[in-house]
Amino acid sequence: MNDHERKFEAALAELAATDMWAGNYKPPLLNVQRRLGWMVRPPHYASFWRVMLGYALWFAPVWGILMWFVSWRGQGFSLVSAAGAAAFAGILFGGMMALYYARARRRYKLSKWEDL
């Protein structure tokens, strides 16, 4: 087992010892990233900016495409306006998720990734 996997397992054990739901500390996006072979950390152990960027980069296009076909196209939105709105929504969502994980990291007094 390499160092990253050892730390990942230690992080999951630390998170499991809290009263958090497993879906909160091992979200579906984390499972997808791991299946793709990415060496990612549970979001509680990633930096604020990494969590924000990670969530914004998948949320903005998914939400933007969905909104384009459900609403914006019929309302006459330009592609530039739609892209701007999707980018704003992605940044907002990513920021909210980063705040959520930072708050939980402090609340549960979790170790730093480097200390695992």
MMTF fields as JSON, N, C-alpha, C and O atoms, coordinates in Angstrom:
{
  "mmtfVersion": "1.0.0",
  "mmtfProducer": "UNKNOWN",
  "numBonds": 463,
  "numAtoms": 464,
  "numGroups": 116,
  "numChains": 1,
  "numModels": 1,
  "chainsPerModel": [1],
  "groupsPerChain": [116],
  "chainIdList": ["A"],
  "bondAtomList": [4, 2, 8, 6, 12, 10, 16, 14, 20, 18, 24, 22, 28, 26, 32, 30, 36, 34, 40, 38, 44, 42, 48, 46, 52, 50, 56, 54, 60, 58, 64, 62, 68, 66, 72, 70, 76, 74, 80, 78, 84, 82, 88, 86, 92, 90, 96, 94, 100, 98, 104, 102, 108, 106, 112, 110, 116, 114, 120, 118, 124, 122, 128, 126, 132, 130, 136, 134, 140, 138, 144, 142, 148, 146, 152, 150, 156, 154, 160, 158, 164, 162, 168, 166, 172, 170, 176, 174, 180, 178, 184, 182, 188, 186, 192, 190, 196, 194, 200, 198, 204, 202, 208, 206, 212, 210, 216, 214, 220, 218, 224, 222, 228, 226, 232, 230, 236, 234, 240, 238, 244, 242, 248, 246, 252, 250, 256, 254, 260, 258, 264, 262, 268, 266, 272, 270, 276, 274, 280, 278, 284, 282, 288, 286, 292, 290, 296, 294, 300, 298, 304, 302, 308, 306, 312, 310, 316, 314, 320, 318, 324, 322, 328, 326, 332, 330, 336, 334, 340, 338, 344, 342, 348, 346, 352, 350, 356, 354, 360, 358, 364, 362, 368, 366, 372, 370, 376, 374, 380, 378, 384, 382, 388, 386, 392, 390, 396, 394, 400, 398, 404, 402, 408, 406, 412, 410, 416, 414, 420, 418, 424, 422, 428, 426, 432, 430, 436, 434, 440, 438, 444, 442, 448, 446, 452, 450, 456, 454, 460, 458],
  "bondOrderList": [1, 1, 1, 1, 1, 1, 1, 1, 1, 1, 1, 1, 1, 1, 1, 1, 1, 1, 1, 1, 1, 1, 1, 1, 1, 1, 1, 1, 1, 1, 1, 1, 1, 1, 1, 1, 1, 1, 1, 1, 1, 1, 1, 1, 1, 1, 1, 1, 1, 1, 1, 1, 1, 1, 1, 1, 1, 1, 1, 1, 1, 1, 1, 1, 1, 1, 1, 1, 1, 1, 1, 1, 1, 1, 1, 1, 1, 1, 1, 1, 1, 1, 1, 1, 1, 1, 1, 1, 1, 1, 1, 1, 1, 1, 1, 1, 1, 1, 1, 1, 1, 1, 1, 1, 1, 1, 1, 1, 1, 1, 1, 1, 1, 1, 1],
  "groupList": [{"groupName": "MET", "atomNameList": ["N", "CA", "C", "O"], "elementList": ["N", "C", "C", "O"], "formalChargeList": [0, 0, 0, 0], "bondAtomList": [1, 0, 2, 1, 3, 2], "bondOrderList": [1, 1, 2], "singleLetterCode": "M", "chemCompType": "L-PEPTIDE LINKING"}, {"groupName": "ASN", "atomNameList": ["N", "CA", "C", "O"], "elementList": ["N", "C", "C", "O"], "formalChargeList": [0, 0, 0, 0], "bondAtomList": [1, 0, 2, 1, 3, 2], "bondOrderList": [1, 1, 2], "singleLetterCode": "N", "chemCompType": "L-PEPTIDE LINKING"}, {"groupName": "ASP", "atomNameList": ["N", "CA", "C", "O"], "elementList": ["N", "C", "C", "O"], "formalChargeList": [0, 0, 0, 0], "bondAtomList": [1, 0, 2, 1, 3, 2], "bondOrderList": [1, 1, 2], "singleLetterCode": "D", "chemCompType": "L-PEPTIDE LINKING"}, {"groupName": "HIS", "atomNameList": ["N", "CA", "C", "O"], "elementList": ["N", "C", "C", "O"], "formalChargeList": [0, 0, 0, 0], "bondAtomList": [1, 0, 2, 1, 3, 2], "bondOrderList": [1, 1, 2], "singleLetterCode": "H", "chemCompType": "L-PEPTIDE LINKING"}, {"groupName": "GLU", "atomNameList": ["N", "CA", "C", "O"], "elementList": ["N", "C", "C", "O"], "formalChargeList": [0, 0, 0, 0], "bondAtomList": [1, 0, 2, 1, 3, 2], "bondOrderList": [1, 1, 2], "singleLetterCode": "E", "chemCompType": "L-PEPTIDE LINKING"}, {"groupName": "ARG", "atomNameList": ["N", "CA", "C", "O"], "elementList": ["N", "C", "C", "O"], "formalChargeList": [0, 0, 0, 0], "bondAtomList": [1, 0, 2, 1, 3, 2], "bondOrderList": [1, 1, 2], "singleLetterCode": "R", "chemCompType": "L-PEPTIDE LINKING"}, {"groupName": "LYS", "atomNameList": ["N", "CA", "C", "O"], "elementList": ["N", "C", "C", "O"], "formalChargeList": [0, 0, 0, 0], "bondAtomList": [1, 0, 2, 1, 3, 2], "bondOrderList": [1, 1, 2], "singleLetterCode": "K", "chemCompType": "L-PEPTIDE LINKING"}, {"groupName": "PHE", "atomNameList": ["N", "CA", "C", "O"], "elementList": ["N", "C", "C", "O"], "formalChargeList": [0, 0, 0, 0], "bondAtomList": [1, 0, 2, 1, 3, 2], "bondOrderList": [1, 1, 2], "singleLetterCode": "F", "chemCompType": "L-PEPTIDE LINKING"}, {"groupName": "ALA", "atomNameList": ["N", "CA", "C", "O"], "elementList": ["N", "C", "C", "O"], "formalChargeList": [0, 0, 0, 0], "bondAtomList": [1, 0, 2, 1, 3, 2], "bondOrderList": [1, 1, 2], "singleLetterCode": "A", "chemCompType": "L-PEPTIDE LINKING"}, {"groupName": "LEU", "atomNameList": ["N", "CA", "C", "O"], "elementList": ["N", "C", "C", "O"], "formalChargeList": [0, 0, 0, 0], "bondAtomList": [1, 0, 2, 1, 3, 2], "bondOrderList": [1, 1, 2], "singleLetterCode": "L", "chemCompType": "L-PEPTIDE LINKING"}, {"groupName": "THR", "atomNameList": ["N", "CA", "C", "O"], "elementList": ["N", "C", "C", "O"], "formalChargeList": [0, 0, 0, 0], "bondAtomList": [1, 0, 2, 1, 3, 2], "bondOrderList": [1, 1, 2], "singleLetterCode": "T", "chemCompType": "L-PEPTIDE LINKING"}, {"groupName": "TRP", "atomNameList": ["N", "CA", "C", "O"], "elementList": ["N", "C", "C", "O"], "formalChargeList": [0, 0, 0, 0], "bondAtomList": [1, 0, 2, 1, 3, 2], "bondOrderList": [1, 1, 2], "singleLetterCode": "W", "chemCompType": "L-PEPTIDE LINKING"}, {"groupName": "GLY", "atomNameList": ["N", "CA", "C", "O"], "elementList": ["N", "C", "C", "O"], "formalChargeList": [0, 0, 0, 0], "bondAtomList": [1, 0, 2, 1, 3, 2], "bondOrderList": [1, 1, 2], "singleLetterCode": "G", "chemCompType": "PEPTIDE LINKING"}, {"groupName": "TYR", "atomNameList": ["N", "CA", "C", "O"], "elementList": ["N", "C", "C", "O"], "formalChargeList": [0, 0, 0, 0], "bondAtomList": [1, 0, 2, 1, 3, 2], "bondOrderList": [1, 1, 2], "singleLetterCode": "Y", "chemCompType": "L-PEPTIDE LINKING"}, {"groupName": "PRO", "atomNameList": ["N", "CA", "C", "O"], "elementList": ["N", "C", "C", "O"], "formalChargeList": [0, 0, 0, 0], "bondAtomList": [1, 0, 2, 1, 3, 2], "bondOrderList": [1, 1, 2], "singleLetterCode": "P", "chemCompType": "L-PEPTIDE LINKING"}, {"groupName": "VAL", "atomNameList": ["N", "CA", "C", "O"], "elementList": ["N", "C", "C", "O"], "formalChargeList": [0, 0, 0, 0], "bondAtomList": [1, 0, 2, 1, 3, 2], "bondOrderList": [1, 1, 2], "singleLetterCode": "V", "chemCompType": "L-PEPTIDE LINKING"}, {"groupName": "GLN", "atomNameList": ["N", "CA", "C", "O"], "elementList": ["N", "C", "C", "O"], "formalChargeList": [0, 0, 0, 0], "bondAtomList": [1, 0, 2, 1, 3, 2], "bondOrderList": [1, 1, 2], "singleLetterCode": "Q", "chemCompType": "L-PEPTIDE LINKING"}, {"groupName": "SER", "atomNameList": ["N", "CA", "C", "O"], "elementList": ["N", "C", "C", "O"], "formalChargeList": [0, 0, 0, 0], "bondAtomList": [1, 0, 2, 1, 3, 2], "bondOrderList": [1, 1, 2], "singleLetterCode": "S", "chemCompType": "L-PEPTIDE LINKING"}, {"groupName": "ILE", "atomNameList": ["N", "CA", "C", "O"], "elementList": ["N", "C", "C", "O"], "formalChargeList": [0, 0, 0, 0], "bondAtomList": [1, 0, 2, 1, 3, 2], "bondOrderList": [1, 1, 2], "singleLetterCode": "I", "chemCompType": "L-PEPTIDE LINKING"}],
  "groupTypeList": [0, 1, 2, 3, 4, 5, 6, 7, 4, 8, 8, 9, 8, 4, 9, 8, 8, 10, 2, 0, 11, 8, 12, 1, 13, 6, 14, 14, 9, 9, 1, 15, 16, 5, 5, 9, 12, 11, 0, 15, 5, 14, 14, 3, 13, 8, 17, 7, 11, 5, 15, 0, 9, 12, 13, 8, 9, 11, 7, 8, 14, 15, 11, 12, 18, 9, 0, 11, 7, 15, 17, 11, 5, 12, 16, 12, 7, 17, 9, 15, 17, 8, 8, 12, 8, 8, 8, 7, 8, 12, 18, 9, 7, 12, 12, 0, 0, 8, 9, 13, 13, 8, 5, 8, 5, 5, 5, 13, 6, 9, 17, 6, 11, 4, 2, 9],
  "groupIdList": [1, 2, 3, 4, 5, 6, 7, 8, 9, 10, 11, 12, 13, 14, 15, 16, 17, 18, 19, 20, 21, 22, 23, 24, 25, 26, 27, 28, 29, 30, 31, 32, 33, 34, 35, 36, 37, 38, 39, 40, 41, 42, 43, 44, 45, 46, 47, 48, 49, 50, 51, 52, 53, 54, 55, 56, 57, 58, 59, 60, 61, 62, 63, 64, 65, 66, 67, 68, 69, 70, 71, 72, 73, 74, 75, 76, 77, 78, 79, 80, 81, 82, 83, 84, 85, 86, 87, 88, 89, 90, 91, 92, 93, 94, 95, 96, 97, 98, 99, 100, 101, 102, 103, 104, 105, 106, 107, 108, 109, 110, 111, 112, 113, 114, 115, 116],
  "secStructList": [7, 7, 2, 2, 2, 2, 2, 2, 2, 2, 2, 2, 2, 2, 2, 2, 6, 1, 1, 7, 7, 2, 2, 2, 2, 1, 7, 2, 2, 2, 2, 2, 2, 2, 2, 6, 6, 7, 7, 7, 7, 7, 4, 4, 4, 1, 7, 2, 2, 2, 2, 2, 2, 2, 2, 2, 2, 2, 2, 2, 2, 2, 2, 2, 2, 2, 2, 0, 0, 0, 0, 0, 2, 2, 2, 6, 7, 7, 2, 2, 2, 2, 2, 2, 2, 2, 2, 2, 2, 2, 2, 2, 2, 2, 2, 2, 2, 2, 2, 2, 2, 2, 2, 2, 2, 2, 2, 6, 6, 7, 7, 7, 4, 4, 4, 7],
  "xCoordList": [0.86, 0.0, 0.897, 1.79, 0.645, 1.471, 1.047, 0.042, 1.827, 1.597, 0.223, -0.46, -0.174, -1.47, -2.608, -3.529, -2.544, -3.599, -3.648, -4.727, -2.491, -2.437, -3.1, -3.887, -2.774, -3.386, -4.882, -5.665, -5.28, -6.692, -7.474, -8.537, -6.955, -7.616, -7.653, -8.655, -6.569, -6.543, -7.565, -8.222, -7.695, -8.675, -10.087, -10.908, -10.384, -11.723, -12.019, -13.147, -11.017, -11.213, -11.49, -12.353, -10.762, -10.982, -12.375, -13.061, -12.793, -14.118, -15.219, -16.255, -14.995, -16.0, -16.195, -17.261, -15.174, -15.26, -16.108, -16.44, -16.457, -17.329, -18.782, -19.061, -19.701, -21.118, -21.621, -22.825, -20.679, -21.044, -21.606, -21.221, -22.501, -22.991, -21.877, -21.098, -21.811, -20.782, -20.88, -19.856, -22.087, -22.262, -21.684, -21.395, -21.511, -20.919, -19.401, -18.786, -18.794, -17.336, -16.786, -15.587, -17.665, -17.245, -18.302, -19.065, -18.333, -19.375, -19.214, -18.128, -20.283, -20.233, -19.12, -18.497, -18.864, -17.799, -16.45, -15.638, -16.2, -14.954, -14.852, -13.789, -15.961, -15.965, -15.675, -14.932, -16.249, -16.015, -14.542, -13.918, -13.998, -12.601, -11.669, -10.691, -11.956, -11.109, -11.218, -10.226, -12.416, -12.574, -11.808, -11.364, -11.664, -10.889, -9.384, -8.585, -9.003, -7.595, -6.935, -5.712, -7.725, -7.161, -6.798, -7.525, -5.686, -5.254, -5.757, -5.029, -7.007, -7.637, -7.793, -7.739, -7.988, -8.216, -9.71, -10.444, -10.166, -11.541, -11.632, -10.663, -12.758, -12.839, -12.528, -12.13, -12.694, -12.381, -10.884, -10.478, -10.077, -8.627, -7.997, -6.774, -8.809, -8.312, -8.405, -9.178, -7.629, -7.661, -8.982, -9.686, -9.298, -10.524, -10.605, -11.639, -9.51, -9.513, -9.626, -10.257, -9.019, -9.104, -10.536, -11.034, -11.191, -12.583, -13.469, -14.323, -13.252, -14.06, -13.905, -14.898, -12.69, -12.437, -12.976, -13.58, -12.757, -13.224, -14.733, -15.228, -15.462, -16.914, -17.404, -18.361, -16.775, -17.197, -16.995, -17.825, -15.904, -15.591, -16.544, -16.713, -17.164, -18.146, -19.552, -20.382, -19.844, -21.203, -21.577, -22.671, -20.69, -21.012, -21.443, -22.502, -20.69, -21.148, -22.403, -23.278, -22.493, -23.687, -24.935, -25.947, -24.853, -25.998, -26.297, -27.459, -25.255, -25.442, -26.115, -27.023, -25.673, -26.285, -27.734, -28.62, -27.965, -29.336, -30.234, -31.332, -29.771, -30.568, -30.767, -31.817, -29.775, -29.889, -31.066, -31.893, -31.117, -32.166, -33.517, -34.552, -33.538, -34.799, -35.414, -36.635, -34.576, -35.126, -34.516, -35.239, -33.225, -32.587, -32.764, -32.962, -32.699, -32.836, -34.191, -34.28, -35.231, -36.579, -36.79, -37.696, -35.961, -36.066, -35.21, -35.219, -34.475, -33.671, -32.314, -31.725, -31.802, -30.473, -29.435, -29.565, -28.419, -27.3, -26.397, -26.451, -25.575, -24.643, -23.659, -23.256, -23.274, -22.339, -22.994, -22.367, -24.244, -24.968, -25.139, -24.963, -25.483, -25.668, -24.35, -24.331, -23.26, -21.956, -21.565, -21.023, -21.836, -21.538, -22.37, -21.849, -23.649, -24.521, -24.094, -24.1, -23.723, -23.274, -21.964, -21.793, -21.042, -19.775, -20.026, -19.428, -20.9, -21.239, -21.846, -21.473, -22.776, -23.408, -22.381, -22.431, -21.456, -20.414, -19.519, -19.189, -19.127, -18.288, -19.049, -18.491, -20.304, -21.133, -21.284, -21.098, -21.62, -21.773, -20.451, -20.419, -19.37, -18.056, -17.665, -17.128, -17.929, -17.62, -18.428, -17.908, -19.703, -20.553, -20.08, -20.063, -19.703, -19.207, -17.867, -17.631, -17.004, -15.721, -15.928, -15.238, -16.867, -17.181, -17.735, -17.377, -18.606, -19.179, -18.084, -18.077, -17.162, -16.109, -15.106, -14.601, -14.808, -13.902, -14.525, -13.844, -15.816, -16.518, -16.529, -16.28, -16.814, -16.826, -15.426, -15.287, -14.395, -13.015, -12.691, -12.055, -13.133, -12.904, -13.784, -13.323, -15.039, -15.993, -15.532, -15.604, -15.065, -14.661, -13.179, -12.674, -12.483, -11.062, -10.267, -9.532, -10.44, -9.783, -8.299, -7.875, -7.533, -6.096, -5.809, -6.657, -4.62, -4.184, -3.77, -3.33, -3.919, -3.563, -2.123, -1.835, -1.23, 0.186, 0.446, 1.443, -0.428, -0.223, -0.821, -0.625, -1.54, -2.178, -1.149, -1.501],
  "yCoordList": [-1.187, 0.0, 1.239, 1.373, 2.139, 3.342, 4.352, 4.164, 5.418, 6.411, 7.077, 7.304, 7.386, 8.03, 7.116, 7.564, 5.847, 4.904, 4.721, 4.607, 4.695, 4.56, 5.762, 5.61, 6.955, 8.173, 8.21, 8.633, 7.773, 7.766, 6.855, 7.234, 5.669, 4.729, 5.284, 5.122, 5.942, 6.556, 7.688, 7.854, 8.463, 9.552, 9.002, 9.529, 7.948, 7.354, 6.793, 6.893, 6.207, 5.68, 6.818, 6.695, 7.923, 9.083, 9.664, 10.019, 9.76, 10.282, 9.345, 9.798, 8.044, 7.068, 7.115, 6.755, 7.556, 7.643, 8.835, 8.94, 9.721, 10.847, 10.409, 9.268, 11.335, 11.008, 11.452, 11.575, 11.688, 12.078, 10.896, 9.75, 11.174, 10.143, 9.818, 10.691, 8.569, 8.148, 8.931, 9.228, 9.268, 10.043, 11.443, 12.057, 11.956, 13.275, 13.241, 14.177, 12.176, 12.148, 11.32, 11.346, 10.59, 9.86, 10.104, 9.205, 11.347, 11.708, 10.972, 10.486, 10.891, 10.181, 10.674, 9.875, 11.983, 12.519, 11.908, 11.639, 11.687, 11.071, 9.641, 9.208, 8.92, 7.544, 7.51, 6.647, 8.432, 8.502, 8.805, 8.161, 9.778, 10.149, 8.984, 8.767, 8.244, 7.098, 5.983, 5.325, 5.774, 4.749, 5.117, 4.249, 6.436, 6.897, 6.797, 7.081, 6.396, 6.242, 7.499, 7.545, 8.514, 9.758, 9.57, 8.921, 10.13, 10.062, 11.311, 12.29, 11.256, 12.394, 12.11, 10.966, 13.188, 13.094, 13.206, 13.761, 12.687, 13.018, 14.544, 15.178, 15.137, 16.601, 17.301, 18.465, 16.64, 17.258, 17.508, 18.316, 16.832, 16.934, 17.719, 17.845, 18.238, 19.05, 20.53, 20.902, 21.361, 22.792, 23.395, 22.831, 24.549, 25.26, 25.457, 25.192, 25.922, 26.253, 25.011, 25.047, 23.925, 22.686, 22.145, 21.681, 22.21, 21.763, 22.674, 22.203, 23.983, 24.936, 24.697, 24.61, 24.593, 24.387, 23.042, 22.95, 22.006, 20.678, 20.608, 20.035, 21.192, 21.168, 22.123, 21.805, 23.268, 24.236, 23.683, 23.911, 22.96, 22.474, 21.405, 21.267, 20.652, 19.68, 20.255, 19.944, 21.091, 21.594, 22.57, 22.479, 23.492, 24.535, 23.953, 24.337, 23.06, 22.55, 21.681, 21.757, 20.865, 20.008, 20.868, 20.67, 21.81, 22.676, 23.577, 23.79, 24.1, 24.973, 24.266, 24.817, 23.05, 22.286, 21.946, 22.076, 21.515, 21.212, 22.441, 22.36, 23.565, 24.795, 25.272, 25.825, 25.066, 25.478, 24.757, 25.374, 23.447, 22.674, 22.79, 22.67, 23.014, 23.094, 24.488, 24.625, 25.519, 26.857, 27.929, 28.601, 28.093, 29.256, 29.34, 30.431, 28.232, 28.236, 28.821, 29.637, 28.4, 28.892, 30.346, 31.001, 30.854, 32.248, 33.182, 34.395, 32.629, 33.458, 33.862, 34.833, 33.152, 33.435, 33.208, 32.278, 34.042, 33.788, 32.744, 32.532, 32.1, 31.116, 31.769, 31.161, 33.012, 33.726, 33.989, 33.789, 34.433, 34.667, 33.375, 33.347, 32.31, 31.018, 30.531, 30.029, 30.678, 30.256, 31.075, 30.535, 32.368, 33.226, 32.847, 32.782, 32.597, 32.198, 30.851, 30.66, 29.917, 28.602, 28.718, 28.058, 29.551, 29.757, 30.364, 29.934, 31.353, 31.979, 30.945, 30.883, 30.137, 29.109, 28.086, 27.643, 27.713, 26.768, 27.309, 26.599, 28.573, 29.198, 29.293, 29.02, 29.675, 29.772, 28.398, 28.271, 27.376, 26.03, 25.52, 24.972, 25.698, 25.258, 25.95, 25.315, 27.241, 27.985, 27.492, 27.369, 27.208, 26.705, 25.326, 25.05, 24.477, 23.153, 23.262, 22.54, 24.152, 24.343, 24.853, 24.413, 25.773, 26.249, 25.129, 25.01, 24.311, 23.184, 22.25, 21.88, 21.87, 20.938, 21.573, 20.897, 22.852, 23.538, 23.617, 23.432, 23.893, 23.97, 22.602, 22.503, 21.56, 20.207, 19.807, 19.144, 20.193, 19.876, 20.476, 19.828, 21.721, 22.367, 21.753, 21.505, 21.513, 20.988, 19.645, 19.415, 18.774, 17.435, 17.346, 16.27, 18.481, 18.538, 17.439, 16.668, 17.398, 16.374, 16.671, 17.826, 15.624, 15.757, 16.409, 16.422, 16.941, 17.416, 16.199, 15.188, 16.313, 15.209, 14.765, 13.569, 15.714, 15.413, 14.633, 13.915, 14.753, 14.095, 12.692, 11.982, 12.29, 10.965, 9.862, 8.682],
  "zCoordList": [0.0, 0.0, 0.0, 0.837, -0.952, -1.015, 0.054, 0.74, 0.183, 1.227, 1.095, 2.094, -0.134, -0.332, 0.125, 0.807, -0.247, 0.143, 1.653, 2.234, 2.283, 3.741, 4.408, 5.343, 3.918, 4.469, 4.185, 5.035, 3.003, 2.648, 3.594, 4.086, 3.846, 4.762, 6.179, 6.876, 6.622, 7.953, 8.047, 9.074, 6.972, 6.954, 7.041, 7.792, 6.283, 6.341, 7.724, 8.206, 8.361, 9.711, 10.689, 11.558, 10.55, 11.424, 11.2, 12.159, 9.948, 9.635, 10.12, 10.606, 9.989, 10.431, 11.945, 12.445, 12.675, 14.133, 14.59, 15.771, 13.672, 14.007, 13.834, 13.465, 14.107, 13.906, 12.529, 12.306, 11.609, 10.252, 9.473, 9.707, 8.563, 7.646, 6.657, 6.276, 6.25, 5.294, 3.99, 3.374, 3.562, 2.341, 2.424, 1.396, 3.635, 3.808, 3.729, 3.219, 4.226, 4.178, 3.021, 2.743, 2.355, 1.155, 0.074, -0.279, -0.447, -1.412, -2.745, -3.06, -3.519, -4.809, -5.727, -6.427, -5.732, -6.591, -6.225, -7.111, -4.95, -4.503, -5.031, -5.476, -4.978, -5.491, -6.985, -7.451, -7.735, -9.179, -9.454, -10.297, -8.747, -8.958, -8.645, -9.36, -7.6, -7.235, -8.281, -8.593, -8.817, -9.865, -11.131, -11.883, -11.351, -12.503, -12.256, -13.149, -11.058, -10.728, -10.193, -10.052, -9.894, -9.368, -7.909, -7.157, -7.516, -6.118, -5.402, -5.243, -4.978, -4.316, -2.829, -2.379, -2.09, -0.65, -0.385, -1.203, 0.743, 1.137, 1.259, 1.676, 0.91, 0.86, 2.173, 2.158, 3.298, 4.587, 4.749, 5.584, 3.972, 4.084, 2.935, 2.869, 2.044, 0.929, 1.303, 2.186, 0.639, 0.918, 0.456, -0.382, 1.021, 0.661, -0.852, -1.465, -1.445, -2.872, -3.75, -4.806, -3.313, -4.087, -4.083, -5.109, -2.923, -2.836, -3.687, -4.437, -3.559, -4.323, -5.821, -6.543, -6.281, -7.701, -8.173, -9.241, -7.378, -7.757, -7.928, -8.898, -6.986, -7.103, -8.194, -8.9, -8.341, -9.361, -10.769, -11.649, -10.987, -12.33, -12.84, -14.052, -11.958, -12.458, -12.386, -13.24, -11.383, -11.217, -12.333, -12.89, -12.66, -13.643, -14.991, -15.488, -15.598, -16.897, -16.799, -17.662, -15.765, -15.635, -15.443, -16.116, -14.529, -14.253, -15.453, -15.8, -16.079, -17.233, -18.399, -19.02, -18.698, -19.793, -19.464, -20.309, -18.24, -17.821, -17.939, -18.489, -17.427, -17.483, -18.925, -19.253, -19.78, -21.175, -21.844, -22.515, -21.647, -22.304, -21.603, -22.258, -20.321, -19.586, -19.648, -19.721, -19.621, -19.454, -20.356, -21.092, -20.308, -20.913, -22.419, -22.954, -23.1, -24.566, -24.963, -25.88, -24.269, -24.556, -24.171, -24.686, -23.271, -22.833, -23.667, -23.454, -24.607, -25.492, -24.928, -25.403, -23.935, -23.394, -24.486, -25.282, -24.528, -25.433, -24.78, -23.569, -25.589, -25.029, -24.064, -23.072, -24.361, -23.48, -22.13, -21.089, -22.134, -20.878, -20.096, -18.878, -20.801, -20.149, -19.541, -18.417, -20.277, -19.757, -18.534, -17.569, -18.574, -17.422, -16.208, -15.095, -16.411, -15.31, -14.745, -13.529, -15.613, -15.159, -14.379, -13.354, -14.857, -14.151, -12.777, -11.79, -12.706, -11.423, -10.477, -9.305, -10.976, -10.148, -9.672, -8.525, -10.545, -10.172, -9.07, -8.12, -9.202, -8.17, -6.855, -5.792, -6.92, -5.715, -5.054, -3.844, -5.838, -5.298, -4.729, -3.627, -5.472, -4.995, -3.702, -2.795, -3.611, -2.384, -1.201, -0.093, -1.436, -0.351, 0.118, 1.318, -0.809, -0.425, 0.311, 1.279, -0.14, 0.531, 1.956, 2.876, 2.146, 3.494, 4.362, 5.533, 3.791, 4.528, 5.034, 6.208, 4.157, 4.553, 5.507, 6.403, 5.335, 6.26, 7.656, 8.664, 7.696, 8.996, 9.674, 10.876, 8.92, 9.486, 9.944, 10.971, 9.211, 9.585, 10.957, 11.789, 11.185, 12.479, 13.567, 14.68, 13.241, 14.235, 14.8, 16.007, 13.933, 14.356, 14.703, 15.022, 14.641, 14.983, 14.266, 14.884, 12.957, 12.148, 11.99, 12.01, 11.835, 11.623, 10.276, 9.384, 10.146, 8.837, 8.02, 8.565, 6.711, 5.807, 6.037, 6.048, 6.217, 6.384, 7.661, 7.743, 8.668, 9.953, 10.018, 11.004, 8.985, 9.025, 8.832, 8.836]
}
